[in-house]
Short mmCIF file of C-alpha atoms in Angstrom, two decimals:
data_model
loop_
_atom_site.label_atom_id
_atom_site.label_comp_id
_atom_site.label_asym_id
_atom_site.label_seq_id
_atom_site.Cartn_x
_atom_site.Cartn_y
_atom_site.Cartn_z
CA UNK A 1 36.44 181.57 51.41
CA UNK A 2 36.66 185.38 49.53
CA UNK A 3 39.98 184.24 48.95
CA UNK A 4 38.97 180.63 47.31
CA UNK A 5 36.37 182.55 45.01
CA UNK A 6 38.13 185.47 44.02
CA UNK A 7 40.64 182.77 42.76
CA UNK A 8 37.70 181.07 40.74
CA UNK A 9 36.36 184.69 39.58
CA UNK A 10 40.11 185.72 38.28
CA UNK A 11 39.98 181.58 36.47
CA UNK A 12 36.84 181.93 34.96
CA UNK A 13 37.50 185.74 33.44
CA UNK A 14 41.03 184.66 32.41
CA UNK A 15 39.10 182.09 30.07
CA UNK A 16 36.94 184.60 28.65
CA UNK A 17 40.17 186.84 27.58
CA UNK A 18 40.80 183.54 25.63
CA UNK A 19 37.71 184.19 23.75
CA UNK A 20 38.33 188.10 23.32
CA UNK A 21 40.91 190.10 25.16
CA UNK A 22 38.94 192.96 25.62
CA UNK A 23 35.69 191.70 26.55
CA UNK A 24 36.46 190.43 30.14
CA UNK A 25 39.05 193.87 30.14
CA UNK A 26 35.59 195.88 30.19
CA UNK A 27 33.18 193.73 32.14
CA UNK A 28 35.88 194.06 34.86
CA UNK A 29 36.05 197.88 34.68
CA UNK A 30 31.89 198.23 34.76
CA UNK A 31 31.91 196.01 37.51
CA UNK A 32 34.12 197.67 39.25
CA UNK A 33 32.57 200.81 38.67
CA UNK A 34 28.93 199.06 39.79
CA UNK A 35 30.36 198.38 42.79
CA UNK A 36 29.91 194.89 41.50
CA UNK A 37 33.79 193.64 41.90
CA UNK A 38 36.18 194.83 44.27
CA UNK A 39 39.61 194.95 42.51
CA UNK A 40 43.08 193.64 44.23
CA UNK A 41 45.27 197.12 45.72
CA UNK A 42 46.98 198.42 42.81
CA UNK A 43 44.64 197.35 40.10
CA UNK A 44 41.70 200.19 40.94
CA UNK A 45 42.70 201.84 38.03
CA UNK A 46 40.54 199.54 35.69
CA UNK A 47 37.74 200.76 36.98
CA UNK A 48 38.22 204.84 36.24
CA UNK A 49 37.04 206.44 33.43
CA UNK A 50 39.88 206.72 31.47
CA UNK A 51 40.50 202.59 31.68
CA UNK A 52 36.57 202.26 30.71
CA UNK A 53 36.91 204.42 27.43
CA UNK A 54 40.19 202.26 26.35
CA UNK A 55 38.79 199.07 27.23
CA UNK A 56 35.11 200.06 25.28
CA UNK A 57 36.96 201.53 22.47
CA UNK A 58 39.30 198.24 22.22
CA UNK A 59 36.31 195.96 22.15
CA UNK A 60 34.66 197.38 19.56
CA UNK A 61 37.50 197.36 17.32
CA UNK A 62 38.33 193.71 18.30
CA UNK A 63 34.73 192.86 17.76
CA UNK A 64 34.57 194.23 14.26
CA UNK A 65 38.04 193.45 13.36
CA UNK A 66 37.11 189.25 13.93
CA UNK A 67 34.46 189.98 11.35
CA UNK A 68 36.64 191.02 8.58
CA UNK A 69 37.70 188.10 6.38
CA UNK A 70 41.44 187.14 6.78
CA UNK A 71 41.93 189.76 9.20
CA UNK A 72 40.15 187.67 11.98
CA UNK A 73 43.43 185.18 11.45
CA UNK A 74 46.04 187.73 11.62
CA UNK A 75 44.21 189.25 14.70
CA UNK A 76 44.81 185.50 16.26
CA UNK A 77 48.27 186.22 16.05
CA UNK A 78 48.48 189.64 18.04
CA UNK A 79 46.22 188.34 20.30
CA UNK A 80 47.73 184.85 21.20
CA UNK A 81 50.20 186.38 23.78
CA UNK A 82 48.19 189.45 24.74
CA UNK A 83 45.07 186.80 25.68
CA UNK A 84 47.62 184.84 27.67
CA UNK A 85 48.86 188.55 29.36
CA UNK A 86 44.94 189.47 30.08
CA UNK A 87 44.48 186.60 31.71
CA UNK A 88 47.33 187.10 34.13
CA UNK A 89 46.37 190.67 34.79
CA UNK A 90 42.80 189.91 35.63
CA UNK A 91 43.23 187.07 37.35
CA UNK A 92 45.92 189.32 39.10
CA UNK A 93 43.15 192.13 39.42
CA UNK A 94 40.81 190.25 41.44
CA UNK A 95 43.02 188.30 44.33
CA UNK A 96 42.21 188.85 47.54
CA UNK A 97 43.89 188.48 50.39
CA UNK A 98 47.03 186.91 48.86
CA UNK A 99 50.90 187.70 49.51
CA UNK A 100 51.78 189.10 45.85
CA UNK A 101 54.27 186.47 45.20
CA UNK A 102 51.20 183.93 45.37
CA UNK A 103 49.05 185.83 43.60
CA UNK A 104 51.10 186.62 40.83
CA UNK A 105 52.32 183.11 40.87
CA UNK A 106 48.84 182.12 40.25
CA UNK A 107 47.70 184.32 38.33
CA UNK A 108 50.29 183.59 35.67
CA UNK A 109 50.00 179.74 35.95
CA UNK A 110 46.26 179.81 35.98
CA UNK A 111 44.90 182.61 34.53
CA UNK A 112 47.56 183.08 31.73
CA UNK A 113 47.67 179.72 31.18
CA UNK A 114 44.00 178.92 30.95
CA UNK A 115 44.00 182.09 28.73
CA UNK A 116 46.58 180.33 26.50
CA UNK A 117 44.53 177.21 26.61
CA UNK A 118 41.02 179.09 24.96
CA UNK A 119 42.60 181.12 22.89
CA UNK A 120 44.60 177.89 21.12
CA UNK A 121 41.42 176.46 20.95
CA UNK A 122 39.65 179.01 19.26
CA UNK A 123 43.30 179.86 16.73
CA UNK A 124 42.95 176.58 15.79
CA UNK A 125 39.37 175.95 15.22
CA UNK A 126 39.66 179.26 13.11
CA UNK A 127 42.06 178.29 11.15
CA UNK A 128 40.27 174.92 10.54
CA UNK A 129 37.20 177.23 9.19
CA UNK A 130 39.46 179.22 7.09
CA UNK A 131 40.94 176.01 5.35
CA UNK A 132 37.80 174.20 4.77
CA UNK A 133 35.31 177.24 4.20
CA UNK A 134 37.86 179.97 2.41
CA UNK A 135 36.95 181.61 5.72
CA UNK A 136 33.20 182.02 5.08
CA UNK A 137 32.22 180.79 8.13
CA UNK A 138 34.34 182.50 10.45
CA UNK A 139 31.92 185.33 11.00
CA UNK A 140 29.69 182.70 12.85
CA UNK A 141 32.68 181.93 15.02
CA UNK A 142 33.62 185.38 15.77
CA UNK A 143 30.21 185.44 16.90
CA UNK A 144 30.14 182.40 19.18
CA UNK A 145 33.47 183.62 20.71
CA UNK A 146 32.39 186.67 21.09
CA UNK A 147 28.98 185.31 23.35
CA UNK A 148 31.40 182.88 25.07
CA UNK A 149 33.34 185.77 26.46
CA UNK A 150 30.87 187.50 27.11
CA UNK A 151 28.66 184.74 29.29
CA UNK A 152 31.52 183.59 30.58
CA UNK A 153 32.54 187.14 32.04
CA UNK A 154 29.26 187.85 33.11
CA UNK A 155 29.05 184.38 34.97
CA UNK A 156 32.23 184.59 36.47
CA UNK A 157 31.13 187.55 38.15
CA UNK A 158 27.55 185.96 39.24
CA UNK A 159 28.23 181.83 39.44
CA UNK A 160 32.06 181.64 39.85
CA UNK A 161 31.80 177.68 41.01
CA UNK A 162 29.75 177.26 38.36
CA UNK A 163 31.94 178.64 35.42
CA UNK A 164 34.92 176.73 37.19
CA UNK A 165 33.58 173.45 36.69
CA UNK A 166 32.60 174.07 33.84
CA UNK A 167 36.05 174.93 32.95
CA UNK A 168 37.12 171.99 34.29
CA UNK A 169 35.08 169.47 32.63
CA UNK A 170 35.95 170.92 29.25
CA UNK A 171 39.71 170.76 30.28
CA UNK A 172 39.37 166.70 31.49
CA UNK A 173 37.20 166.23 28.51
CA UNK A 174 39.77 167.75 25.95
CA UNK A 175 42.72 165.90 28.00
CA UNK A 176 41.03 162.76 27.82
CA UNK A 177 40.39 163.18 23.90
CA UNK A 178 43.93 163.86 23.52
CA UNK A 179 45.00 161.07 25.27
CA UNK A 180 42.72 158.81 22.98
CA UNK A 181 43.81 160.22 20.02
CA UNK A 182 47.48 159.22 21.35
CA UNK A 183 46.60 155.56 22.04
CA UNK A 184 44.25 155.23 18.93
CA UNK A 185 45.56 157.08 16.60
CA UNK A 186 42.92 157.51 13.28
CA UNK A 187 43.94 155.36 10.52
CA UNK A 188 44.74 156.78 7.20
CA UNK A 189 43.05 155.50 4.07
#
């Protein structure tokens, strides 16, 4: 069972790094510190002081840099693969009990790729706001990203079922609009 929800902890953080890299990068290393998570052999080192500093220092610059017009959108584009890389390494960070070939298996299928999977969302819907508002209204975006990764962090930690099905729903939900979209495509006036 540790096993099973240290999988769904390492899922549901992955998905925040989709929001913000850093975010779920620090909640990790002050729950670790709390005595709050227990990180996989070989991954302690996010939770020592040195790995605390970097990750606070990098969130505040990633926070502040999303704020600043046209900056938020190249920012998208550094952290594309580095969201997809977070995700692997937490999800990595947290597996319990697994043979590293599994883990790292997983971790890279699931937590990279569910990493991939938020952060296209959100490149997308920001670049959809920067088209249609000249970018005014991606400070209110930055914002709700930055609140989903943070909730989502903090209840992967707390509710890990909870933020997986959650996850899930979203993912069937956005499959199933896809697939809609495919089979009724919107007619052009």
């Amino acid at each position: 069972m540790e096993t099973f929800l240290s999988f769904l902890i390492g899922l549901g953080l992955s998905a925040a790094c989709g929001f913000r890299v850093f975010v779920p990068l620090l909640v990790v290393s002050i729950a670790s510190r709390t005595g709050h998570l227990h990180l996989s052999p070989g991954f302690q080192w996010m939770g020592s002081d040195a790995a605390l500093i970097a990750f606070a220092t990098a969130t505040v610059l990633e926070i502040a840099g999303y704020y600043i017009p046209w900056v938020d959108n190249l920012l998208d584009t550094i952290s594309s693969p580095a969201a997809v890389i977070a995700g692997t390494v937490v999800a990595a960070s947290v597996a319990a009990d697994m043979s590293p070939f599994l883990k790292w298996t997983l971790a890279a299928i699931a937590g990279g790729g569910i990493a991939g999977i938020v952060q296209g969302a959100t490149v997308l819907t920001r670049g959809g706001s920067s088209a249609g508002t000249g970018g005014l209204a991606n400070p209110v975006l930055a914002t709700a990203e930055l609140g989903g990764s943070l909730i989502t962090s903090i209840l992967s930690l707390v509710m890990p079922v909870l933020v997986a099905l959650v996850i899930g729903g979203l993912l069937i939900f956005a499959a199933w609009r896809v697939l809609q979209r495919r089979v009724h495509p919107p007619t052009k006036v």
